[in-house]
Every structure is written in structure tokens, then in C-alpha cells.
Tab-separated table of C-alpha atoms in Angstrom:
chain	number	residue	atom	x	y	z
A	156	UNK	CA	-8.472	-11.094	26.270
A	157	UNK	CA	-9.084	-13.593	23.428
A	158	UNK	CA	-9.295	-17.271	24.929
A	159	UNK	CA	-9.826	-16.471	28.084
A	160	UNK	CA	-13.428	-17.908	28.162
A	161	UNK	CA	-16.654	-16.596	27.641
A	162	UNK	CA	-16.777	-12.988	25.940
A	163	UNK	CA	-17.016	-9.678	27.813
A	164	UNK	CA	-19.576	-8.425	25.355
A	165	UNK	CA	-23.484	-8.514	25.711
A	166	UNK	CA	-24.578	-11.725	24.110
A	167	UNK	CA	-26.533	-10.416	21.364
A	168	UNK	CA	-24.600	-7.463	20.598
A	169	UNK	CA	-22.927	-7.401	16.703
A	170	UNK	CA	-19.655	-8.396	18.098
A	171	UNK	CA	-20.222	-11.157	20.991
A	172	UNK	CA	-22.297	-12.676	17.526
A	173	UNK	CA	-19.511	-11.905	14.950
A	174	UNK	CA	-16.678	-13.189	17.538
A	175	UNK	CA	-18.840	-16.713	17.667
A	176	UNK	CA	-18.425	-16.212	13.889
A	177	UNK	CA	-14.831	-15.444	13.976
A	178	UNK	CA	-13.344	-18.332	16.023
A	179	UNK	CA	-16.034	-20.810	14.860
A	180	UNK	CA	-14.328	-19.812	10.599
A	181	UNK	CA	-11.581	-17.590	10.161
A	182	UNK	CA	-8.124	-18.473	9.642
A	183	UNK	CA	-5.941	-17.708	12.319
A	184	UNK	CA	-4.432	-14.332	11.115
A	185	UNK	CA	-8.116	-13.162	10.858
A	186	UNK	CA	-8.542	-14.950	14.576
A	187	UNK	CA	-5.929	-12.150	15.831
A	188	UNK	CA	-6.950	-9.584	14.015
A	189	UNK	CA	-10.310	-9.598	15.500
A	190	UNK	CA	-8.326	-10.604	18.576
A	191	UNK	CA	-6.064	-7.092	18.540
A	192	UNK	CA	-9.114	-5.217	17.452
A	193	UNK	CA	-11.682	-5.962	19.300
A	194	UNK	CA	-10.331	-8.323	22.370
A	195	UNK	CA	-7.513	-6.148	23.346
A	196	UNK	CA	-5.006	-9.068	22.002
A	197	UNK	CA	-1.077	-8.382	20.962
A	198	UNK	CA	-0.105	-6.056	17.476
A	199	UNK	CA	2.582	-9.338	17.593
A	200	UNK	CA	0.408	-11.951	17.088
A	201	UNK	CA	-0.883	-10.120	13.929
A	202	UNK	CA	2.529	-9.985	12.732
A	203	UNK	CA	3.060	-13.246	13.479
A	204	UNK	CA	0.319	-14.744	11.458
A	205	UNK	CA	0.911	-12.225	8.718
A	206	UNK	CA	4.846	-13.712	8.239
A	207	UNK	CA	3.439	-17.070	7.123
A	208	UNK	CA	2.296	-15.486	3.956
A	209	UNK	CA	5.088	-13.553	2.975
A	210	UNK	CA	7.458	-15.045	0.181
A	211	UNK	CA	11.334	-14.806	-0.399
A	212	UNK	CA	11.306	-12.281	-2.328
A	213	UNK	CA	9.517	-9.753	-0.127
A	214	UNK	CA	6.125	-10.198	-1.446
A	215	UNK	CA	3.307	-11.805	-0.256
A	216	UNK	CA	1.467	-14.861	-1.692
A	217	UNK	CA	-0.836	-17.937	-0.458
A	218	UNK	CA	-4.107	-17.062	-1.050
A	219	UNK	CA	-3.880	-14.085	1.609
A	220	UNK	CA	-6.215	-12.546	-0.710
A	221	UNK	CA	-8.445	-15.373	-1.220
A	222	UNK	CA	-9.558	-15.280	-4.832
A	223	UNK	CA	-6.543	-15.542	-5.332
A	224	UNK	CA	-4.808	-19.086	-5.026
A	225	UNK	CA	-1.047	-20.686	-4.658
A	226	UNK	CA	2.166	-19.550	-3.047
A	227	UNK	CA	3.079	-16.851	-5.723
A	228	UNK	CA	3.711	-13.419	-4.547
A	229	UNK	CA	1.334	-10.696	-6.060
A	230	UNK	CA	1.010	-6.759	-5.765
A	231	UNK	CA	-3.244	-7.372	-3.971
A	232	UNK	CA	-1.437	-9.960	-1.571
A	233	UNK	CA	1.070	-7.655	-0.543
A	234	UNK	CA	-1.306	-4.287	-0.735
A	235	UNK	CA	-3.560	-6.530	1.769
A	236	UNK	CA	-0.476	-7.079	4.194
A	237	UNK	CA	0.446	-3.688	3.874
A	238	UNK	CA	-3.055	-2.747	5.330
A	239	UNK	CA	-3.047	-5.367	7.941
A	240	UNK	CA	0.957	-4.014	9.307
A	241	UNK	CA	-0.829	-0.201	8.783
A	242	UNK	CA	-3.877	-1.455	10.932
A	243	UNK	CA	-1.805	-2.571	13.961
A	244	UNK	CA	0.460	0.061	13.548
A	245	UNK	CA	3.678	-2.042	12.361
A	246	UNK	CA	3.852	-0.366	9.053
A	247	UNK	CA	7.979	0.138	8.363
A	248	UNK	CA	10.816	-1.343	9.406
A	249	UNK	CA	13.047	-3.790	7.545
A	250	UNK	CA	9.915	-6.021	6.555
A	251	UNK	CA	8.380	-2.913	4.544
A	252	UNK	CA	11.789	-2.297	3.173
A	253	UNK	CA	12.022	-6.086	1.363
A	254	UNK	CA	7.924	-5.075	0.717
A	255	UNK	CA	8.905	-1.756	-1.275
A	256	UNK	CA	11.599	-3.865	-3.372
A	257	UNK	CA	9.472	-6.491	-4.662
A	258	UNK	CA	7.118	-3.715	-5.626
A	259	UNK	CA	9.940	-2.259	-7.877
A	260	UNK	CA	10.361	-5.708	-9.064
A	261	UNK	CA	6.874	-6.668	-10.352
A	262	UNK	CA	6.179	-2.549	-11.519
A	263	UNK	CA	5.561	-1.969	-15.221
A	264	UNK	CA	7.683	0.184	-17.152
A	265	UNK	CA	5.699	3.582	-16.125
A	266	UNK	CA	6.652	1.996	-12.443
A	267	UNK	CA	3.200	1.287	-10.848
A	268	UNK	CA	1.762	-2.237	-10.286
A	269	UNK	CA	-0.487	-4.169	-12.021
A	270	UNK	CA	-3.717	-5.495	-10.902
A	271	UNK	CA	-2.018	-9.172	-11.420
A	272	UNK	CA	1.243	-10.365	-12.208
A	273	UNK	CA	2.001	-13.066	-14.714
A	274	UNK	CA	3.503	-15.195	-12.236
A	275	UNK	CA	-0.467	-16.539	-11.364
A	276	UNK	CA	-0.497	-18.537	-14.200
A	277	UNK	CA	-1.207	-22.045	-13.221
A	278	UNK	CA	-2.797	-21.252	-10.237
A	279	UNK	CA	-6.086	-20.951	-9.555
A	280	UNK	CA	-7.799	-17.458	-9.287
A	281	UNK	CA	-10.785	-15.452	-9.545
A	282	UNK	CA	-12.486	-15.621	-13.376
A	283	UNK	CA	-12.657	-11.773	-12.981
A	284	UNK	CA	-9.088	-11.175	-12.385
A	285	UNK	CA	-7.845	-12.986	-15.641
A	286	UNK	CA	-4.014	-13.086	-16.241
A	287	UNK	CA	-2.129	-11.514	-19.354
A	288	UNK	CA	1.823	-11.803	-20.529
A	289	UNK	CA	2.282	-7.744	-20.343
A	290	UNK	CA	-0.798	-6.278	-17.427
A	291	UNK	CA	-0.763	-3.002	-17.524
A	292	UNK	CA	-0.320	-0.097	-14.663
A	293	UNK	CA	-3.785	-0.446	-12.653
A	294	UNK	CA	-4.717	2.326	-10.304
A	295	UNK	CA	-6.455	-0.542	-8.556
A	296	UNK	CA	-3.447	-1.930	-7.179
A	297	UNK	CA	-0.901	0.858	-7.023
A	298	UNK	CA	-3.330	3.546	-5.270
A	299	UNK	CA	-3.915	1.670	-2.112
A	300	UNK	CA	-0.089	0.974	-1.584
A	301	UNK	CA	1.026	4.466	-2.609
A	302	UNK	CA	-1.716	5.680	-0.406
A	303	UNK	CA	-0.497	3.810	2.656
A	304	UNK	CA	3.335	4.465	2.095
A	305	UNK	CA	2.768	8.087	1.969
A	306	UNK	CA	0.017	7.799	5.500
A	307	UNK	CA	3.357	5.681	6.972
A	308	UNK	CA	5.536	8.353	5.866
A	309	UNK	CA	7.746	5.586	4.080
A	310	UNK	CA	10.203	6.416	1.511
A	311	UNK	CA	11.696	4.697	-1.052
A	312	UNK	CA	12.374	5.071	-4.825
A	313	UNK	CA	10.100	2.916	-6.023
A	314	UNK	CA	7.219	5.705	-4.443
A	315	UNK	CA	8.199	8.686	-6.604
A	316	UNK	CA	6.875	6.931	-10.500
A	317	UNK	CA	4.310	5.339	-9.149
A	318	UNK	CA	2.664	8.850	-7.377
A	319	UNK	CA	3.285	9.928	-10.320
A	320	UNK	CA	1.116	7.575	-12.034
A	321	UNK	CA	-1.466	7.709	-9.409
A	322	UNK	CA	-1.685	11.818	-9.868
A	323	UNK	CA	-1.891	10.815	-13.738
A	324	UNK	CA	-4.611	7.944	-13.463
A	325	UNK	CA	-6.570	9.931	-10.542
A	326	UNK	CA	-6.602	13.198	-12.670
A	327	UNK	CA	-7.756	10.949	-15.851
A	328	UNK	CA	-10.931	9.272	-14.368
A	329	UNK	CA	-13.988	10.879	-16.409
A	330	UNK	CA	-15.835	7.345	-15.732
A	331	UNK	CA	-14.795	4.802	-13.333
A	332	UNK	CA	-16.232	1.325	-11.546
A	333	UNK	CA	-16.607	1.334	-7.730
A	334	UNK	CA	-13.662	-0.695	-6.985
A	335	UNK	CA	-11.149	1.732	-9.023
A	336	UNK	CA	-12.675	4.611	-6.777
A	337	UNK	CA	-12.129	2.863	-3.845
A	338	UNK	CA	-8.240	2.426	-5.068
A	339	UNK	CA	-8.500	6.324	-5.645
A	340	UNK	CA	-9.791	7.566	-2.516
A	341	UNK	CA	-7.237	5.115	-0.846
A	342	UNK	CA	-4.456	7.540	-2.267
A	343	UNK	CA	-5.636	10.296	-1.873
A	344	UNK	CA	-6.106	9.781	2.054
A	345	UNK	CA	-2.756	9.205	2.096
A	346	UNK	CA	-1.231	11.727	-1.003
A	347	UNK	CA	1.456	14.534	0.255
A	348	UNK	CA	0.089	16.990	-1.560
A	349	UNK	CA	-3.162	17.708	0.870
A	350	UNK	CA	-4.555	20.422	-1.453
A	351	UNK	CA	-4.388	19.355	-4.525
A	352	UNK	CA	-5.766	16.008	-2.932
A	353	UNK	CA	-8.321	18.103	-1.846
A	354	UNK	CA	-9.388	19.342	-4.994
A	355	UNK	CA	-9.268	15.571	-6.781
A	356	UNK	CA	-11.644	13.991	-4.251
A	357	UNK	CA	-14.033	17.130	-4.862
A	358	UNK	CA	-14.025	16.203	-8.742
A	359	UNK	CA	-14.477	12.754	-7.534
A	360	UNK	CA	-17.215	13.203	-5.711
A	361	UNK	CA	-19.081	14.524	-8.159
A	362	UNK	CA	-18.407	11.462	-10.786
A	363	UNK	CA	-19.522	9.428	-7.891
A	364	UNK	CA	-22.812	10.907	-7.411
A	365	UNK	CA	-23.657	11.573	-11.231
A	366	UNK	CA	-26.443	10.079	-12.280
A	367	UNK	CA	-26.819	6.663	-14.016
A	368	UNK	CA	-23.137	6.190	-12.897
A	369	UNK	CA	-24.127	2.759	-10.533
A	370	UNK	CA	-20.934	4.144	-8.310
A	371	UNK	CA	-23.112	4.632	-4.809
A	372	UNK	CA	-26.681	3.662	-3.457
A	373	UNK	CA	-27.272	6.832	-1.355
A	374	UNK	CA	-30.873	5.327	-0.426
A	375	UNK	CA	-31.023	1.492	0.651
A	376	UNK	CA	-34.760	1.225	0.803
A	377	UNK	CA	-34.514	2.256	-2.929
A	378	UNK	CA	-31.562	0.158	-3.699
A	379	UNK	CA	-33.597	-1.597	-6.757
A	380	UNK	CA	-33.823	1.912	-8.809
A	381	UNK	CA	-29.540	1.623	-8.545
A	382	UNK	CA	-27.800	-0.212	-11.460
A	383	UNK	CA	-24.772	-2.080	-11.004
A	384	UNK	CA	-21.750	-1.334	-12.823
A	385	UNK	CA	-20.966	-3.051	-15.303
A	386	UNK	CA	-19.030	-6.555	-15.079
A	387	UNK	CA	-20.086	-6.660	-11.459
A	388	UNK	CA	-22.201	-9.236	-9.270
A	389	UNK	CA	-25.927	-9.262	-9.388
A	390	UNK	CA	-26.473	-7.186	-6.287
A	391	UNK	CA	-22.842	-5.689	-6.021
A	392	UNK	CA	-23.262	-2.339	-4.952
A	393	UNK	CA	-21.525	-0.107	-3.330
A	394	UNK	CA	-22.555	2.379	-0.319
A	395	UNK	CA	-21.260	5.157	1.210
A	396	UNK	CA	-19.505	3.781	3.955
A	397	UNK	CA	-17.642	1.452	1.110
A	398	UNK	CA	-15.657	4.706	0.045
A	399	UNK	CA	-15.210	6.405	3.591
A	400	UNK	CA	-14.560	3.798	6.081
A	401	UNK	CA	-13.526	6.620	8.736
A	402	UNK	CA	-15.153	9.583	9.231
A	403	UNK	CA	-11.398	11.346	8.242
A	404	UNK	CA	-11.748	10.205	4.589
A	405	UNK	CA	-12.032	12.935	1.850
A	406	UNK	CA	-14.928	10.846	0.683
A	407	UNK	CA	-17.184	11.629	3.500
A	408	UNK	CA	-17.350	14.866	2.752
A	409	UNK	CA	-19.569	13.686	-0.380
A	410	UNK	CA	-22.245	12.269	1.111
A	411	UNK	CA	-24.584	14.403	3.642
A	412	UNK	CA	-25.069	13.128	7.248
A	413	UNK	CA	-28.652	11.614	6.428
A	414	UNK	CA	-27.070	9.809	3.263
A	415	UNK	CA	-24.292	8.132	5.475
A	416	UNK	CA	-26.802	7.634	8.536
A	417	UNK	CA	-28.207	5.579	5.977
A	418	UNK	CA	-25.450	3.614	4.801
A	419	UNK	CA	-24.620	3.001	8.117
A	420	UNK	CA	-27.713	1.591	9.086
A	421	UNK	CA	-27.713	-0.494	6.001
A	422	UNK	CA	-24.329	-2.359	7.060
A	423	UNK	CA	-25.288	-3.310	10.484
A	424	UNK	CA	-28.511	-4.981	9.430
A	425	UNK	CA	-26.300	-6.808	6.637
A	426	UNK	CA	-24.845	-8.911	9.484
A	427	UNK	CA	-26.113	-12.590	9.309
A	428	UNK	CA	-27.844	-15.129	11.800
A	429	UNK	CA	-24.497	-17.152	11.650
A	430	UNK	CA	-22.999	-13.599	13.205
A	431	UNK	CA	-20.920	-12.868	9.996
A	432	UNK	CA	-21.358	-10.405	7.010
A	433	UNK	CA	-21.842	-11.984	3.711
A	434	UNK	CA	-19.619	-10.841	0.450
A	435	UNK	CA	-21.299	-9.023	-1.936
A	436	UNK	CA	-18.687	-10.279	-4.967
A	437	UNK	CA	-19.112	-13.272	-7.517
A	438	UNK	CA	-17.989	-16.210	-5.159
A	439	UNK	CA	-16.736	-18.458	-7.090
A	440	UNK	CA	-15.183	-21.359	-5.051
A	441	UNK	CA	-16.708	-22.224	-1.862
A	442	UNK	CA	-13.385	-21.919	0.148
A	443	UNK	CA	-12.921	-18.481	-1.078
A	444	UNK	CA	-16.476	-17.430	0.251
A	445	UNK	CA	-15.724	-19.038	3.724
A	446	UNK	CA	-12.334	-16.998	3.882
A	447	UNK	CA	-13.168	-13.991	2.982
A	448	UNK	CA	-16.411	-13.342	5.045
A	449	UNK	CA	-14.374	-13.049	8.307
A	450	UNK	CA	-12.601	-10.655	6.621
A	451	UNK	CA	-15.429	-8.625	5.557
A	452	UNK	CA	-16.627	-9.420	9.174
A	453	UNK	CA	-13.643	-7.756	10.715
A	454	UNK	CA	-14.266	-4.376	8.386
A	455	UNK	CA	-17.793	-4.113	8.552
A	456	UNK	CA	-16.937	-3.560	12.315
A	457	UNK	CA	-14.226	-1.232	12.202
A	458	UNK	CA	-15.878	1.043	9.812
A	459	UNK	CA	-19.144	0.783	12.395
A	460	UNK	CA	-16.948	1.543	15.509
A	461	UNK	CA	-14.965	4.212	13.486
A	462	UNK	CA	-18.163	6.215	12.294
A	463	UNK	CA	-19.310	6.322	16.471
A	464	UNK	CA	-22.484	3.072	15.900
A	465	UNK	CA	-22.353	1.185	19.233
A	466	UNK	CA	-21.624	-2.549	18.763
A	467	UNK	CA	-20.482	-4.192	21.946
């Protein structure tokens, strides 16, 4: 159990050195995340940390996605506690009911969410998420909620416009950046409509692996011959096991065992001598950097465990 002394785990494995990483960084909702997933700590304790972030108005703000600073609620803070609640299995209740009504509150007038709301102004954040008077709908930040609602079979009103514009946008995408296919895959995990799901993560496959497309490095010893896409990091690429994080995904069924053997491989030698994984985005504010690597930490494990790689 987490402080109860020295860790269970073999020394050297990837987590006994990414828990020293953990406690010795992370902020203390990542602390019990690692805590529940890893230690065998309390779904409560998540929750608990997670309620400091959340604003009056249902949504969730302080910099719980880092690049992303001040109190103000946003629709990527609250699509990030809505993963957290569906990753401890406390995704409903009353708390997801105040959640889905802030969503109808910030939507735009097709009803989906924008990647940011206006309400950032004045606050610091990231210089690649700039802020505009009238965003418009962004798969980005819709897909992953929509995605998770459906998985949690929640229902609200809010849900049926903004499926719709996720069928719409999904159906659309002819050329796309990794982070927008990520948002895309997210909903379609989760989508109602299995088969026709089915058939939109086929098509999306294939965009992913056309060539010249810079949307997935399916060899890592060749990673140099891979462009990035375009308003991205030097050196922000995207793998794989970046689209299917679980073995369940409709995206694994685009890459061939050797290609995600590879991938896989790749992420566990990504972990540092400090026991963390690094972040492969523009950081832009030391503080940032430092918050979001447990973060990354935390995921680069889960999707490790989930795909059967030993790391304790």
C-alpha cells in the first residue's frame, strides 16, 4: 500500500524507478493515481484530490491540465477529470451530472466544445492553444468526452448534438494532425453505433498510415525518415501505442503485431534515469514540464501493463 515503506517492487524494475519519480514530483492527485493504480491505494483518494480542481459551476479549472493556467473552468480540464473518474471507475453520479451541464454551457451553437473557451483570457496558457472571442466546435475536445459518456453509458441532452458533430467531424477528416486522431479514436471506442464505428476507424486507419502523412512512426530505429506534422515539436511524433493505449482499441487493429511490438519497445526504453518519461510537446514553462511528466509517467505504464509488457 502506498506509504507503507519501502516498495514491493524489484528495485530496478520500470515502476519501483517511476514510483521514486512519482512521490519525489507529482502533485498529489497524480501521487494517488499512481497510488490506486499501481499500489493497490483507494478509488476515494483519487476523487478526493480530483474535487480540489473542480469549479462552481461544474467544470474543472486550476491548471489540472497544466499548459493550461488559473482557476477558470475549461472543456480539456474537465475532459481530463472525466478520464481520471472513468479510470477509477467513478464515472456518473451527481458530480458527472453538474460535469454534463457546464458542458452545455460552454458548447458552441452546433453544441460541441471548443478546444478553449474565452474565459482563459488573462491567464496564462500554452502559445499553441491561443484564445479567440467565438472558438469554434473542435473534435479535439468534444470526441474524448462524447467518447467516455457513451463507454459510461451516461445520458444527458447535451450528448445527442454533440455525437452528432463528432459523426460529422469524424466522417469529414480527409487529412488530420495526430492529436485530432487521437480525439477521434477516443470516440469511436466509446460511439453506440459499434458498426458504423467500425467502419470509421477502418477509413481512419488508412489516413493514418498514408504516406507522407507524419500521423505514426511504425519503425523507431527509422524514426528520422518520419516528418512531423506540421505546427508540432521538433521530435513530436506519434507511435502506435499513442492511438491504441489498450489492446481493445479499434486502432490496434491498424498496426500489425511486429509494428506495435515495436512501439512498445520504443516506450519502455523512453523512460528516464530520474525514473520518469519525458514529454514529447513544446514545454514552454518549466512548471508545466515538471507537472505533466508524472502524468505521462502514469500512462506510459498503463498502456505497458495493458498491452501484457512486464514492469514490476
Amino acid at each position: 500500500m502506498a506509504g507503507s515503506g519501502a516498495s514491493p517492487h524489484s528495485p530496478d524494475s520500470p515502476l519501483a524507478r517511476a514510483e521514486h519519480f512519482v512521490w519525489l514530483t507529482a502533485r498529489v492527485l497524480e501521487q494517488r493515481r499512481f497510488a490506486y493504480h499501481f499500489l493497490g491505494g483507494d478509488a476515494d483518494a483519487v476523487e478526493a484530490a480530483l474535487a480540489a480542481y473542480q469549479g462552481d459551476d461544474g467544470g474543472y479549472g486550476h491548471a489540472l491540465e497544466p499548459d493550461l493556467r488559473g482557476p477558470v473552468s475549461q472543456p480539456l480540464h474537465t475532459a481530463h477529470a472525466l478520464r481520471v473518474l472513468d479510470s477509477v471507475g467513478r464515472l456518473g453520479g451527481q458530480r458527472v451530472e453538474r460535469m454534463c451541464r457546464y458542458l452545455t454551457e460552454v458548447s458552441t451553437r452546433d453544441g460541441a466544445l471548443p478546444a478553449l473557451h474565452p474565459s482563459q483570457r488573462g491567464y496564462p496558457a500554452a502559445p499553441f492553444v491561443p484564445v479567440v472571442d467565438d472558438p469554434p466546435s473542435a473534435l479535439l475536445a468534444t470526441g474524448p468526452v462524447v467518447g467516455l459518456l457513451h463507454r459510461n453509458r451516461v445520458w444527458h441532452a447535451w450528448l445527442f448534438r454533440a455525437t452528432d458533430f463528432c459523426w460529422a467531424a469524424v466522417d469529414a477528416l480527409e487529412g488530420s494532425h495526430p492529436y485530432e486522431v487521437e480525439a477521434a479514436v477516443a470516440f469511436l471506442d466509446g460511439a453506440p453505433d459499434r458498426s458504423r464505428a467500425e467502419a470509421a476507424a477502418d477509413r481512419l486507419g488508412r489516413l493514418v498510415r498514408g504516406q507522407g502523412q507524419g500521423l505514426a512512426v511504425l519503425d523507431p530505429a527509422r524514426i528520422a525518415e518520419y516528418p512531423v506534422a506540421e505546427g508540432y515539436a521538433p521530435g513530436e511524433h506519434h507511435f502506435p501505442h499513442d492511438y491504441a493505449r489498450e489492446p481493445r482499441s479499434l486502432a490496434r487493429r491498424w498496426f500489425t503485431d511486429e509494428e506495435m511490438g515495436r512501439s512498445l519497445d520504443h516506450l519502455a526504453a523512453e523512460q528516464c534515469a530520474d525514473g520518469g518519461w519525458p514529454i514529447r510537446w513544446r514545454a514552454w514553462a518549466p512548471g508545466t514540464e515538471l507537472e505533466c511528466r508524472p502524468m505521462v509517467t502514469i500512462e506510459a505504464l498503463r498502456t505497458l501493463r495493458a498491452h501484457g509488457r512486464a514492469i514490476g
